[in-house]
Amino acid sequence: MSDTATPAADGDAIAGEPLLDLLNGFIAELREAGLPVSLTENLDAMAAIRHIPLEDREAFKYALAATLVKNNAHWRSFETVFEVYFSLRGAKYGLDEEGLESELDDLLDDERDGPGEGGSGSDGQGGGQALTPEELQQLLFQAMMKGDSSLMRAIARQAVKRFAGMEPGRPVGGTYYLYRTLRNLDLDNLLERMMQAQREQAAADGQEMTPLEERLEQDELEHRINELKQEIEAEIRRRLVADRGVEAMAKTLRKPLPEDVDFMHASREEMVGLRKALIPLTRRLAVRLARKRRHNRRGPLDFRRTVRASLSYGGVPAEPKFRHPRPHKPEIFVIADISGSVAAFARFTLMLVYAISGQFSKVRSFVFIDGIDEVTSYFEGVEDVTEAVHRVNTEADVVWVDGHSDYGHAFEVFHNKWGKEIGPKTTVIILGDARNNYHASQSWVIKEMQHKARHVYWLNPEPKSYWDTGDSIVGDYGAHCDGVYECRNLRQLEKFVETLT
Amino acid sequence: MTEPRFESIPAVREGLRKVDYLADEGIAGIVYLADRLQKPILVEGPAGTGKTQLAKSVAEMIGARLIRLQCYEGLDEAKALYEWNYKKQLLRIQATGDGDSWSEVEDDLFSDDFLLERPLLEAIRAEDPVVLLIDEVDRVEVETEALLLEILSDYQVSIPELGTVQAKQIPLVFLTSNNTRELSEALKRRCLFLHVDYPDMEREKEIVLTKVPDITENLADQVARIVRSLRQLELKKSPSVSETLDWANTLMLLGIEQVDAETASGTANILLKYQSDIAKAVREFAADKQGMKQFAPGPK
């Protein structure tokens, strides 16, 4: 299909830089970002791109991905690094200011020639630059309504150029430029306007839009707006890379993999990623635990059955029979601090524990801030754990005085109300950072628990180095627990839950 | 050794389209690469996105025989690779006259005649073009994975009594996984990795159009749109492509030409398999404009 597919042409095809060096840098960066890329995979990638026409960027990208990324959760990280490394390579993708203008011009001309669609009022001289912001808005509106992606891309580039106000060497992050661009484009308003236009369109055709249609239409438009946003982000990134160089940019954009995201400092976007990662994780965990249980089937020798079986061998016990051990299913008490800073952590742990609740004989959950409340009923007969967790956060009665964490008081109340229900089968899991706002610790409650319960574990979402600093008294409580674990991310949480059963 | 099967990536895409499989850029690219690099493809993704179908379609496209190994817990060598036909071996021993010396019998016992081929060996020894599909590889235990490693990297099987069997021709190999557990590094390293996700709306619409006979463009569009909206909700199980097709077929059977909230709610049980998901979807379908406004990001 193409003449550049031969390895010989590699060197020139990518902006003059020897391909080998470039790829090595790329792979080093992937490893920095936490992706496990082995040497053989590296070689595979080299072999793969020899078969791919280099000017086909998508194919190039997929070839690298197929050989280097073996876990879908790592795809995002890969994509980011790829964008940084290869966004400026190749003639079509470079920063071509002249081209940008003429590109928009061409598209604009097409637009005007298009049937029925009125021009945006400009007389076509000078192209994009001559457009007033209002005209650009109008153009964007039309592009979005029609879902014309090439026009959208051109507008995105134009918008960044004009609104982001990027200055070379200015030490601000991409988010700042993104914010400035988006503010000028006013996308929320745009959505509203488009919906309005759709409704009018429908009304003009003589039929009202049903709620369903309206919803679908809105989803479609939101989808297009999202595409536009991504386009803008990509453009900003391209320009930043041009300004700062590849290595610096890759470093600033480096993001932790979902399983390494810190619960306590996750951004909203990362939270969404975490939630998505949680679902397959629970499924995996459930399968693994069930398997583990099935495989531990060997119990002690069943004497009676062995003798019975020996009869068919003339009394020789050739086939020993074993008793099936009764699977031990622990009863779980989760006691979780849901005050501000650790709420996200409690939420994830509750979701995870309930998602695999089939592995436990019973799960009871309690949440506290300074007061404590049992929330087990919220989860009963509910298929949708997310919904239940949401109710826990909004409805549980957990504030006693001022809504600042008071572990001591919460534990005391727990002891008085439910302490007797802890038995030798119970495993108690306490979630929290043990930042007690200098209240009394009442750690005797934990001691009592440990006496009665099978195990008491404490999961702390703070890094270990912060423990017992300031008002954290995790050491006081930890002295009476069977284990205190640092649990900052999904990886650690998963590991802990697996040891539970 | 083996001639490349495909000319270029677009050629793969076109070929797959001819057998009614709509591949996107990534899928076509990786199938092409797998052929050129002679590496297996590990296909991963949610259930019902056409992972197995991909292998079948590729086989159909190149006119090869599909050899399928369905994995399950407890799969072993005897089921995956080969087995000695010991009954026949016993008969052979019994049939031994005095004339045969023991060494002759022994040589004879472990010859091809007594070997039962299982899928992996069959694929290796096949003379005609074959596509090997190792389905749901995540179901076998980690230890059993090791069985596959030799065949995946060197396309050979070692049988102690017979020696090493080399592949006559390198087959295209597909492994599928539903990701119920992490596969071992060793296995992943030997494969090209392909994640097949739910298709985007345009592609899904095309799939519906190709796979559901006589469906109108308009209905297919609506189906694809509704399914996309559903997938954006937080559901226990998002509708898969096969469920989308089932639904489209149902709508055709019911003679529906325009999906409204009522039909959508009434037939949601075909798309969704959990009561709570269905309830959520019905709520979403029926949400009136007031409700919509609350979720819509209004002007600041």
Tab-separated table of N, CA, C and O in Angstrom, chain A residues 1 36 38 40-41 44 47-48 51-53 56 58-59 62-63 65-67 69-72 188-189 191-192 199 208-209 211-220 222-224 275 279 283-284 287 291 294-295 383-384 386-387, chain B residues 8-10 25-26 30 32-33 36-37 39 44 73 138-139 141 178-182 188-189 191-193 195 201 225-226 228-229 232-234 236 258-261 274-276 280 284-285 287-289 292 296-300:
chain	number	residue	atom	x	y	z
A	1	MET	N	0.807	-1.193	0.000
A	1	MET	CA	0.000	0.000	0.000
A	1	MET	C	0.850	1.257	0.000
A	1	MET	O	0.469	2.290	-0.458
A	36	PRO	N	4.784	-2.191	32.980
A	36	PRO	CA	5.854	-3.167	32.942
A	36	PRO	C	6.157	-3.576	31.501
A	36	PRO	O	5.467	-4.400	30.915
A	38	SER	N	8.698	-5.391	29.101
A	38	SER	CA	9.874	-6.252	29.160
A	38	SER	C	10.725	-6.075	27.908
A	38	SER	O	10.303	-5.449	26.928
A	40	THR	N	11.655	-8.327	25.732
A	40	THR	CA	11.104	-8.986	24.540
A	40	THR	C	9.994	-8.147	23.932
A	40	THR	O	9.851	-8.087	22.716
A	41	GLU	N	9.215	-7.522	24.777
A	41	GLU	CA	8.132	-6.686	24.253
A	41	GLU	C	8.700	-5.502	23.484
A	41	GLU	O	8.162	-5.085	22.465
A	44	ASP	N	9.656	-6.799	20.230
A	44	ASP	CA	8.445	-7.020	19.432
A	44	ASP	C	7.960	-5.725	18.806
A	44	ASP	O	7.561	-5.685	17.644
A	47	ALA	N	9.968	-4.845	15.935
A	47	ALA	CA	9.646	-5.689	14.784
A	47	ALA	C	8.307	-5.285	14.186
A	47	ALA	O	8.142	-5.268	12.962
A	48	ALA	N	7.381	-4.928	15.063
A	48	ALA	CA	6.032	-4.638	14.584
A	48	ALA	C	6.007	-3.417	13.683
A	48	ALA	O	5.361	-3.420	12.633
A	51	HIS	N	6.505	-3.409	9.931
A	51	HIS	CA	5.456	-3.868	9.021
A	51	HIS	C	4.358	-2.847	8.825
A	51	HIS	O	3.389	-3.104	8.142
A	52	ILE	N	4.498	-1.734	9.490
A	52	ILE	CA	3.411	-0.763	9.487
A	52	ILE	C	3.840	0.455	8.691
A	52	ILE	O	4.954	0.945	8.876
A	53	PRO	N	3.001	0.943	7.836
A	53	PRO	CA	3.327	2.197	7.164
A	53	PRO	C	3.347	3.319	8.188
A	53	PRO	O	2.357	3.556	8.874
A	56	ASP	N	0.774	6.149	8.700
A	56	ASP	CA	-0.545	5.820	9.236
A	56	ASP	C	-0.449	5.822	10.760
A	56	ASP	O	-0.036	4.869	11.386
A	58	GLU	N	-2.629	5.994	13.258
A	58	GLU	CA	-3.467	5.097	14.052
A	58	GLU	C	-2.860	3.700	14.085
A	58	GLU	O	-2.740	3.079	15.133
A	59	ALA	N	-2.474	3.232	12.910
A	59	ALA	CA	-1.917	1.885	12.827
A	59	ALA	C	-0.637	1.799	13.638
A	59	ALA	O	-0.394	0.819	14.350
A	62	TYR	N	-1.568	1.548	17.265
A	62	TYR	CA	-2.082	0.250	17.664
A	62	TYR	C	-0.990	-0.808	17.648
A	62	TYR	O	-1.003	-1.731	18.464
A	63	ALA	N	-0.055	-0.651	16.735
A	63	ALA	CA	1.042	-1.620	16.691
A	63	ALA	C	1.859	-1.536	17.969
A	63	ALA	O	2.201	-2.551	18.576
A	65	ALA	N	0.789	-0.321	20.839
A	65	ALA	CA	-0.046	-0.731	21.963
A	65	ALA	C	-0.129	-2.250	22.064
A	65	ALA	O	-0.010	-2.821	23.138
A	66	ALA	N	-0.298	-2.901	20.927
A	66	ALA	CA	-0.478	-4.350	20.946
A	66	ALA	C	0.753	-5.060	21.474
A	66	ALA	O	0.653	-6.109	22.103
A	67	THR	N	1.908	-4.473	21.235
A	67	THR	CA	3.119	-5.156	21.670
A	67	THR	C	3.575	-4.705	23.054
A	67	THR	O	4.248	-5.453	23.754
A	69	VAL	N	1.496	-2.813	25.603
A	69	VAL	CA	0.519	-2.682	26.683
A	69	VAL	C	-0.308	-3.952	26.779
A	69	VAL	O	-1.066	-4.261	25.870
A	70	LYS	N	-0.156	-4.666	27.862
A	70	LYS	CA	-0.870	-5.937	27.964
A	70	LYS	C	-1.965	-5.909	29.021
A	70	LYS	O	-2.385	-6.929	29.530
A	71	ASN	N	-2.359	-4.723	29.390
A	71	ASN	CA	-3.413	-4.597	30.384
A	71	ASN	C	-4.237	-3.366	30.029
A	71	ASN	O	-3.700	-2.279	29.882
A	72	ASN	N	-5.533	-3.574	29.909
A	72	ASN	CA	-6.354	-2.481	29.423
A	72	ASN	C	-6.344	-1.273	30.355
A	72	ASN	O	-6.504	-0.142	29.926
A	188	ASP	N	-21.258	24.947	28.035
A	188	ASP	CA	-22.531	24.624	28.708
A	188	ASP	C	-23.682	25.329	28.010
A	188	ASP	O	-24.729	24.755	27.729
A	189	ASN	N	-23.417	26.594	27.770
A	189	ASN	CA	-24.417	27.402	27.093
A	189	ASN	C	-24.694	26.838	25.698
A	189	ASN	O	-25.838	26.784	25.244
A	191	LEU	N	-24.507	23.772	24.685
A	191	LEU	CA	-25.353	22.588	24.787
A	191	LEU	C	-26.813	23.002	24.901
A	191	LEU	O	-27.684	22.488	24.201
A	192	GLU	N	-27.045	23.946	25.772
A	192	GLU	CA	-28.393	24.449	25.997
A	192	GLU	C	-28.984	24.956	24.671
A	192	GLU	O	-30.096	24.629	24.294
A	199	ARG	N	-35.161	21.149	19.673
A	199	ARG	CA	-36.583	21.153	20.017
A	199	ARG	C	-37.379	21.939	18.988
A	199	ARG	O	-38.434	21.521	18.542
A	208	GLU	N	-43.684	16.985	18.655
A	208	GLU	CA	-42.943	17.247	19.878
A	208	GLU	C	-41.929	16.137	20.092
A	208	GLU	O	-42.150	14.995	19.694
A	209	MET	N	-40.813	16.500	20.729
A	209	MET	CA	-39.857	15.442	21.064
A	209	MET	C	-40.326	14.729	22.325
A	209	MET	O	-40.724	15.361	23.295
A	211	PRO	N	-39.693	12.576	25.732
A	211	PRO	CA	-38.571	12.635	26.683
A	211	PRO	C	-37.431	11.731	26.266
A	211	PRO	O	-36.268	12.089	26.386
A	212	LEU	N	-37.786	10.558	25.749
A	212	LEU	CA	-36.723	9.625	25.355
A	212	LEU	C	-35.879	10.210	24.232
A	212	LEU	O	-34.658	10.219	24.289
A	213	GLU	N	-36.563	10.714	23.228
A	213	GLU	CA	-35.839	11.299	22.101
A	213	GLU	C	-34.940	12.428	22.577
A	213	GLU	O	-33.800	12.557	22.164
A	214	GLU	N	-35.525	13.222	23.477
A	214	GLU	CA	-34.766	14.361	23.959
A	214	GLU	C	-33.509	13.901	24.674
A	214	GLU	O	-32.431	14.449	24.500
A	215	ARG	N	-33.688	12.852	25.451
A	215	ARG	CA	-32.542	12.335	26.195
A	215	ARG	C	-31.462	11.841	25.241
A	215	ARG	O	-30.281	12.123	25.400
A	216	LEU	N	-31.889	11.104	24.236
A	216	LEU	CA	-30.924	10.555	23.289
A	216	LEU	C	-30.200	11.675	22.559
A	216	LEU	O	-28.989	11.631	22.337
A	217	GLU	N	-30.986	12.687	22.205
A	217	GLU	CA	-30.400	13.826	21.500
A	217	GLU	C	-29.339	14.480	22.372
A	217	GLU	O	-28.244	14.797	21.926
A	218	GLN	N	-29.695	14.631	23.644
A	218	GLN	CA	-28.762	15.273	24.555
A	218	GLN	C	-27.483	14.441	24.696
A	218	GLN	O	-26.379	14.980	24.704
A	219	ASP	N	-27.653	13.132	24.809
A	219	ASP	CA	-26.476	12.272	24.911
A	219	ASP	C	-25.581	12.455	23.701
A	219	ASP	O	-24.371	12.546	23.808
A	220	GLU	N	-26.221	12.526	22.541
A	220	GLU	CA	-25.463	12.688	21.311
A	220	GLU	C	-24.664	13.992	21.334
A	220	GLU	O	-23.481	14.025	21.041
A	222	GLU	N	-23.849	15.805	23.919
A	222	GLU	CA	-22.808	15.789	24.946
A	222	GLU	C	-21.592	15.033	24.437
A	222	GLU	O	-20.454	15.412	24.700
A	223	HIS	N	-21.877	13.988	23.722
A	223	HIS	CA	-20.806	13.197	23.145
A	223	HIS	C	-19.947	14.057	22.221
A	223	HIS	O	-18.723	14.039	22.276
A	224	ARG	N	-20.625	14.843	21.383
A	224	ARG	CA	-19.881	15.695	20.452
A	224	ARG	C	-19.071	16.729	21.208
A	224	ARG	O	-17.926	17.016	20.866
A	275	ARG	N	-13.663	3.985	40.219
A	275	ARG	CA	-14.933	3.261	40.280
A	275	ARG	C	-15.006	2.248	39.156
A	275	ARG	O	-15.458	1.120	39.342
A	279	ILE	N	-15.064	-2.426	39.555
A	279	ILE	CA	-16.023	-3.457	39.153
A	279	ILE	C	-15.330	-4.722	38.658
A	279	ILE	O	-15.577	-5.805	39.198
A	283	ARG	N	-15.048	-8.596	40.544
A	283	ARG	CA	-15.388	-9.824	39.845
A	283	ARG	C	-14.206	-10.800	39.899
A	283	ARG	O	-14.355	-11.973	40.206
A	284	ARG	N	-13.033	-10.258	39.624
A	284	ARG	CA	-11.834	-11.083	39.671
A	284	ARG	C	-11.623	-11.674	41.043
A	284	ARG	O	-11.331	-12.845	41.204
A	287	VAL	N	-14.081	-14.483	41.890
A	287	VAL	CA	-13.719	-15.732	41.216
A	287	VAL	C	-12.538	-16.384	41.911
A	287	VAL	O	-12.530	-17.583	42.188
A	291	ARG	N	-12.509	-19.940	43.920
A	291	ARG	CA	-11.611	-20.982	43.452
A	291	ARG	C	-10.746	-21.489	44.594
A	291	ARG	O	-10.550	-22.676	44.762
A	294	ARG	N	-12.653	-23.768	46.730
A	294	ARG	CA	-12.891	-25.075	46.145
A	294	ARG	C	-11.634	-25.936	46.172
A	294	ARG	O	-11.695	-27.137	46.309
A	295	HIS	N	-10.506	-25.263	46.021
A	295	HIS	CA	-9.290	-26.052	45.923
A	295	HIS	C	-8.766	-26.534	47.257
A	295	HIS	O	-8.032	-27.501	47.324
A	383	GLU	N	-29.389	-4.717	45.097
A	383	GLU	CA	-28.436	-5.231	44.122
A	383	GLU	C	-27.360	-4.211	43.825
A	383	GLU	O	-26.244	-4.526	43.493
A	384	ASP	N	-27.755	-2.960	43.952
A	384	ASP	CA	-26.874	-1.895	43.520
A	384	ASP	C	-26.125	-1.303	44.711
A	384	ASP	O	-26.644	-0.489	45.448
A	386	THR	N	-23.622	0.687	44.830
A	386	THR	CA	-23.313	2.115	44.716
A	386	THR	C	-24.415	2.963	45.336
A	386	THR	O	-24.168	3.908	46.079
A	387	GLU	N	-25.634	2.582	44.989
A	387	GLU	CA	-26.794	3.292	45.509
A	387	GLU	C	-26.806	3.247	47.041
A	387	GLU	O	-27.002	4.257	47.720
B	8	SER	N	-2.414	-5.775	3.316
B	8	SER	CA	-2.282	-4.527	4.063
B	8	SER	C	-3.408	-4.464	5.090
B	8	SER	O	-4.295	-5.311	5.098
B	9	ILE	N	-3.340	-3.459	5.933
B	9	ILE	CA	-4.382	-3.337	6.949
B	9	ILE	C	-5.766	-3.107	6.334
B	9	ILE	O	-6.724	-3.782	6.707
B	10	PRO	N	-5.886	-2.172	5.409
B	10	PRO	CA	-7.215	-2.005	4.790
B	10	PRO	C	-7.730	-3.295	4.156
B	10	PRO	O	-8.933	-3.542	4.152
B	25	GLU	N	-10.197	0.059	13.204
B	25	GLU	CA	-8.792	0.205	12.832
B	25	GLU	C	-7.873	-0.693	13.655
B	25	GLU	O	-7.027	-1.398	13.129
B	26	GLY	N	-8.098	-0.673	14.981
B	26	GLY	CA	-7.235	-1.424	15.881
B	26	GLY	C	-7.291	-2.912	15.612
B	26	GLY	O	-6.259	-3.582	15.499
B	30	ILE	N	-4.154	-5.218	14.214
B	30	ILE	CA	-3.495	-6.237	15.014
B	30	ILE	C	-3.567	-7.600	14.336
B	30	ILE	O	-2.611	-8.379	14.394
B	32	TYR	N	-3.495	-8.035	11.190
B	32	TYR	CA	-2.466	-7.918	10.164
B	32	TYR	C	-1.073	-8.159	10.758
B	32	TYR	O	-0.265	-8.925	10.222
B	33	LEU	N	-0.832	-7.516	11.891
B	33	LEU	CA	0.466	-7.654	12.544
B	33	LEU	C	0.724	-9.085	12.996
B	33	LEU	O	1.835	-9.591	12.871
B	36	ARG	N	1.978	-11.013	10.190
B	36	ARG	CA	3.338	-10.655	9.792
B	36	ARG	C	4.370	-11.090	10.826
B	36	ARG	O	5.439	-11.570	10.499
B	37	LEU	N	4.051	-10.889	12.100
B	37	LEU	CA	5.013	-11.206	13.153
B	37	LEU	C	4.924	-12.667	13.578
B	37	LEU	O	5.725	-13.128	14.372
B	39	LYS	N	2.698	-14.080	15.521
B	39	LYS	CA	2.460	-14.132	16.965
B	39	LYS	C	0.987	-14.349	17.228
B	39	LYS	O	0.146	-13.939	16.437
B	44	GLU	N	-9.009	-9.527	24.648
B	44	GLU	CA	-9.627	-9.381	25.948
B	44	GLU	C	-10.735	-8.344	25.850
B	44	GLU	O	-10.684	-7.469	25.003
B	73	GLU	N	-11.829	-25.020	33.953
B	73	GLU	CA	-11.035	-25.382	35.109
B	73	GLU	C	-10.766	-26.870	35.075
B	73	GLU	O	-11.697	-27.663	34.911
B	138	ASP	N	-8.695	-17.548	30.460
B	138	ASP	CA	-8.597	-17.174	31.872
B	138	ASP	C	-9.272	-18.189	32.786
B	138	ASP	O	-9.201	-18.080	33.994
B	139	ARG	N	-9.942	-19.165	32.211
B	139	ARG	CA	-10.598	-20.153	33.057
B	139	ARG	C	-9.670	-21.241	33.554
B	139	ARG	O	-9.981	-21.933	34.515
B	141	GLU	N	-6.264	-22.848	35.289
B	141	GLU	CA	-5.422	-22.412	36.386
B	141	GLU	C	-4.098	-21.878	35.832
B	141	GLU	O	-3.714	-22.200	34.718
B	178	ASN	N	-11.929	-13.274	29.369
B	178	ASN	CA	-12.905	-12.344	29.941
B	178	ASN	C	-12.340	-11.611	31.138
B	178	ASN	O	-13.055	-10.949	31.874
B	179	ASN	N	-11.063	-11.800	31.338
B	179	ASN	CA	-10.376	-11.075	32.386
B	179	ASN	C	-10.903	-11.369	33.786
B	179	ASN	O	-11.031	-10.478	34.606
B	180	THR	N	-11.256	-12.618	34.057
B	180	THR	CA	-11.663	-12.938	35.424
B	180	THR	C	-10.444	-13.104	36.312
B	180	THR	O	-10.555	-13.126	37.518
B	181	ARG	N	-9.310	-13.264	35.713
B	181	ARG	CA	-8.096	-13.203	36.517
B	181	ARG	C	-6.964	-12.671	35.645
B	181	ARG	O	-7.045	-12.683	34.419
B	182	GLU	N	-5.946	-12.235	36.321
B	182	GLU	CA	-4.780	-11.719	35.634
B	182	GLU	C	-4.047	-12.901	34.992
B	182	GLU	O	-3.747	-13.884	35.664
B	188	LYS	N	1.295	-13.448	28.508
B	188	LYS	CA	1.041	-12.152	27.884
B	188	LYS	C	2.200	-11.719	26.995
B	188	LYS	O	2.005	-11.128	25.947
B	189	ARG	N	3.396	-12.035	27.470
B	189	ARG	CA	4.566	-11.590	26.739
B	189	ARG	C	4.620	-12.198	25.341
B	189	ARG	O	5.125	-11.600	24.412
B	191	CYS	N	2.166	-12.832	23.416
B	191	CYS	CA	1.029	-12.496	22.550
B	191	CYS	C	1.007	-11.010	22.207
B	191	CYS	O	1.566	-10.180	22.905
B	192	LEU	N	0.304	-10.730	21.143
B	192	LEU	CA	-0.101	-9.356	20.881
B	192	LEU	C	-1.392	-9.145	21.650
B	192	LEU	O	-2.232	-10.028	21.727
B	193	PHE	N	-1.532	-7.996	22.218
B	193	PHE	CA	-2.685	-7.762	23.080
B	193	PHE	C	-3.714	-6.905	22.351
B	193	PHE	O	-3.395	-5.875	21.778
B	195	HIS	N	-7.529	-5.288	23.036
B	195	HIS	CA	-8.690	-5.101	23.894
B	195	HIS	C	-9.878	-4.726	23.018
B	195	HIS	O	-9.834	-3.729	22.314
B	201	MET	N	-20.876	4.359	18.633
B	201	MET	CA	-22.247	4.313	18.154
B	201	MET	C	-22.332	4.010	16.661
B	201	MET	O	-23.117	3.185	16.219
B	225	ARG	N	-28.341	4.360	19.511
B	225	ARG	CA	-28.321	5.513	20.413
B	225	ARG	C	-28.766	5.135	21.821
B	225	ARG	O	-28.161	5.528	22.813
B	226	ILE	N	-29.831	4.356	21.881
B	226	ILE	CA	-30.338	3.979	23.198
B	226	ILE	C	-29.310	3.132	23.936
B	226	ILE	O	-29.047	3.328	25.113
B	228	ARG	N	-26.141	3.161	23.550
B	228	ARG	CA	-25.036	3.988	24.016
B	228	ARG	C	-25.410	4.717	25.304
B	228	ARG	O	-24.622	4.785	26.243
B	229	SER	N	-26.629	5.263	25.332
B	229	SER	CA	-27.044	5.965	26.544
B	229	SER	C	-27.048	5.021	27.739
B	229	SER	O	-26.660	5.394	28.839
B	232	GLN	N	-23.780	4.392	29.355
B	232	GLN	CA	-23.215	5.470	30.155
B	232	GLN	C	-23.715	5.436	31.589
B	232	GLN	O	-23.139	6.049	32.466
B	233	LEU	N	-24.828	4.740	31.807
B	233	LEU	CA	-25.319	4.611	33.174
B	233	LEU	C	-24.395	3.667	33.922
B	233	LEU	O	-23.685	2.872	33.342
B	234	GLU	N	-24.465	3.777	35.244
B	234	GLU	CA	-23.651	2.858	36.024
B	234	GLU	C	-24.469	1.596	36.270
B	234	GLU	O	-25.310	1.543	37.155
B	236	LYS	N	-24.871	-2.778	36.534
B	236	LYS	CA	-24.121	-3.968	36.950
B	236	LYS	C	-23.529	-4.645	35.727
B	236	LYS	O	-22.416	-5.113	35.738
B	258	GLN	N	-40.587	2.509	15.438
B	258	GLN	CA	-40.143	3.695	16.148
B	258	GLN	C	-40.102	3.337	17.629
B	258	GLN	O	-41.115	2.950	18.194
B	259	VAL	N	-38.920	3.439	18.218
B	259	VAL	CA	-38.834	3.088	19.630
B	259	VAL	C	-39.268	4.273	20.476
B	259	VAL	O	-38.706	5.352	20.355
B	260	ASP	N	-40.275	4.093	21.291
B	260	ASP	CA	-40.592	5.147	22.253
B	260	ASP	C	-40.303	4.618	23.646
B	260	ASP	O	-39.912	3.462	23.830
B	261	ALA	N	-40.520	5.492	24.628
B	261	ALA	CA	-40.151	5.134	26.000
B	261	ALA	C	-40.848	3.848	26.426
B	261	ALA	O	-40.270	3.004	27.105
B	274	TYR	N	-30.219	-7.716	34.913
B	274	TYR	CA	-30.423	-7.595	36.352
B	274	TYR	C	-31.639	-6.712	36.608
B	274	TYR	O	-31.808	-5.697	35.945
B	275	GLN	N	-32.432	-7.116	37.608
B	275	GLN	CA	-33.638	-6.360	37.900
B	275	GLN	C	-33.307	-4.900	38.229
B	275	GLN	O	-33.973	-3.986	37.766
B	276	SER	N	-32.255	-4.693	38.997
B	276	SER	CA	-31.950	-3.315	39.403
B	276	SER	C	-31.525	-2.485	38.188
B	276	SER	O	-31.839	-1.300	38.099
B	280	LYS	N	-33.486	0.801	36.740
B	280	LYS	CA	-32.757	2.048	36.510
B	280	LYS	C	-32.989	2.550	35.082
B	280	LYS	O	-33.248	3.733	34.862
B	284	GLU	N	-34.765	5.931	33.620
B	284	GLU	CA	-34.091	6.846	32.712
B	284	GLU	C	-34.918	7.124	31.461
B	284	GLU	O	-35.030	8.251	31.009
B	285	PHE	N	-35.508	6.053	30.917
B	285	PHE	CA	-36.318	6.210	29.706
B	285	PHE	C	-37.465	7.166	29.948
B	285	PHE	O	-37.836	7.960	29.107
B	287	ALA	N	-37.769	9.455	32.249
B	287	ALA	CA	-37.482	10.744	32.875
B	287	ALA	C	-38.095	11.873	32.054
B	287	ALA	O	-37.887	11.967	30.859
B	288	ASP	N	-38.901	12.691	32.712
B	288	ASP	CA	-39.532	13.779	31.959
B	288	ASP	C	-38.560	14.947	31.834
B	288	ASP	O	-37.440	14.911	32.318
B	289	LYS	N	-39.037	15.961	31.190
B	289	LYS	CA	-38.139	17.075	30.889
B	289	LYS	C	-37.653	17.747	32.162
B	289	LYS	O	-36.525	18.196	32.232
B	292	MET	N	-34.869	15.877	33.416
B	292	MET	CA	-33.721	16.030	32.532
B	292	MET	C	-32.941	17.292	32.854
B	292	MET	O	-31.738	17.303	32.908
B	296	ALA	N	-28.979	18.125	33.319
B	296	ALA	CA	-28.289	18.866	32.268
B	296	ALA	C	-27.508	20.002	32.907
B	296	ALA	O	-28.012	20.706	33.769
B	297	PRO	N	-26.276	20.156	32.500
B	297	PRO	CA	-25.513	21.269	33.031
B	297	PRO	C	-26.058	22.570	32.463
B	297	PRO	O	-25.903	22.846	31.284
B	298	GLY	N	-26.735	23.323	33.254
B	298	GLY	CA	-27.370	24.545	32.784
B	298	GLY	C	-26.367	25.673	32.726
B	298	GLY	O	-25.202	25.499	33.075
B	299	PRO	N	-26.808	26.819	32.266
B	299	PRO	CA	-25.908	27.985	32.246
B	299	PRO	C	-25.543	28.377	33.655
B	299	PRO	O	-26.341	28.247	34.573
B	300	LYS	N	-24.352	28.820	33.830
B	300	LYS	CA	-23.859	29.160	35.160
B	300	LYS	C	-24.619	30.366	35.711
B	300	LYS	O	-24.763	31.354	35.031
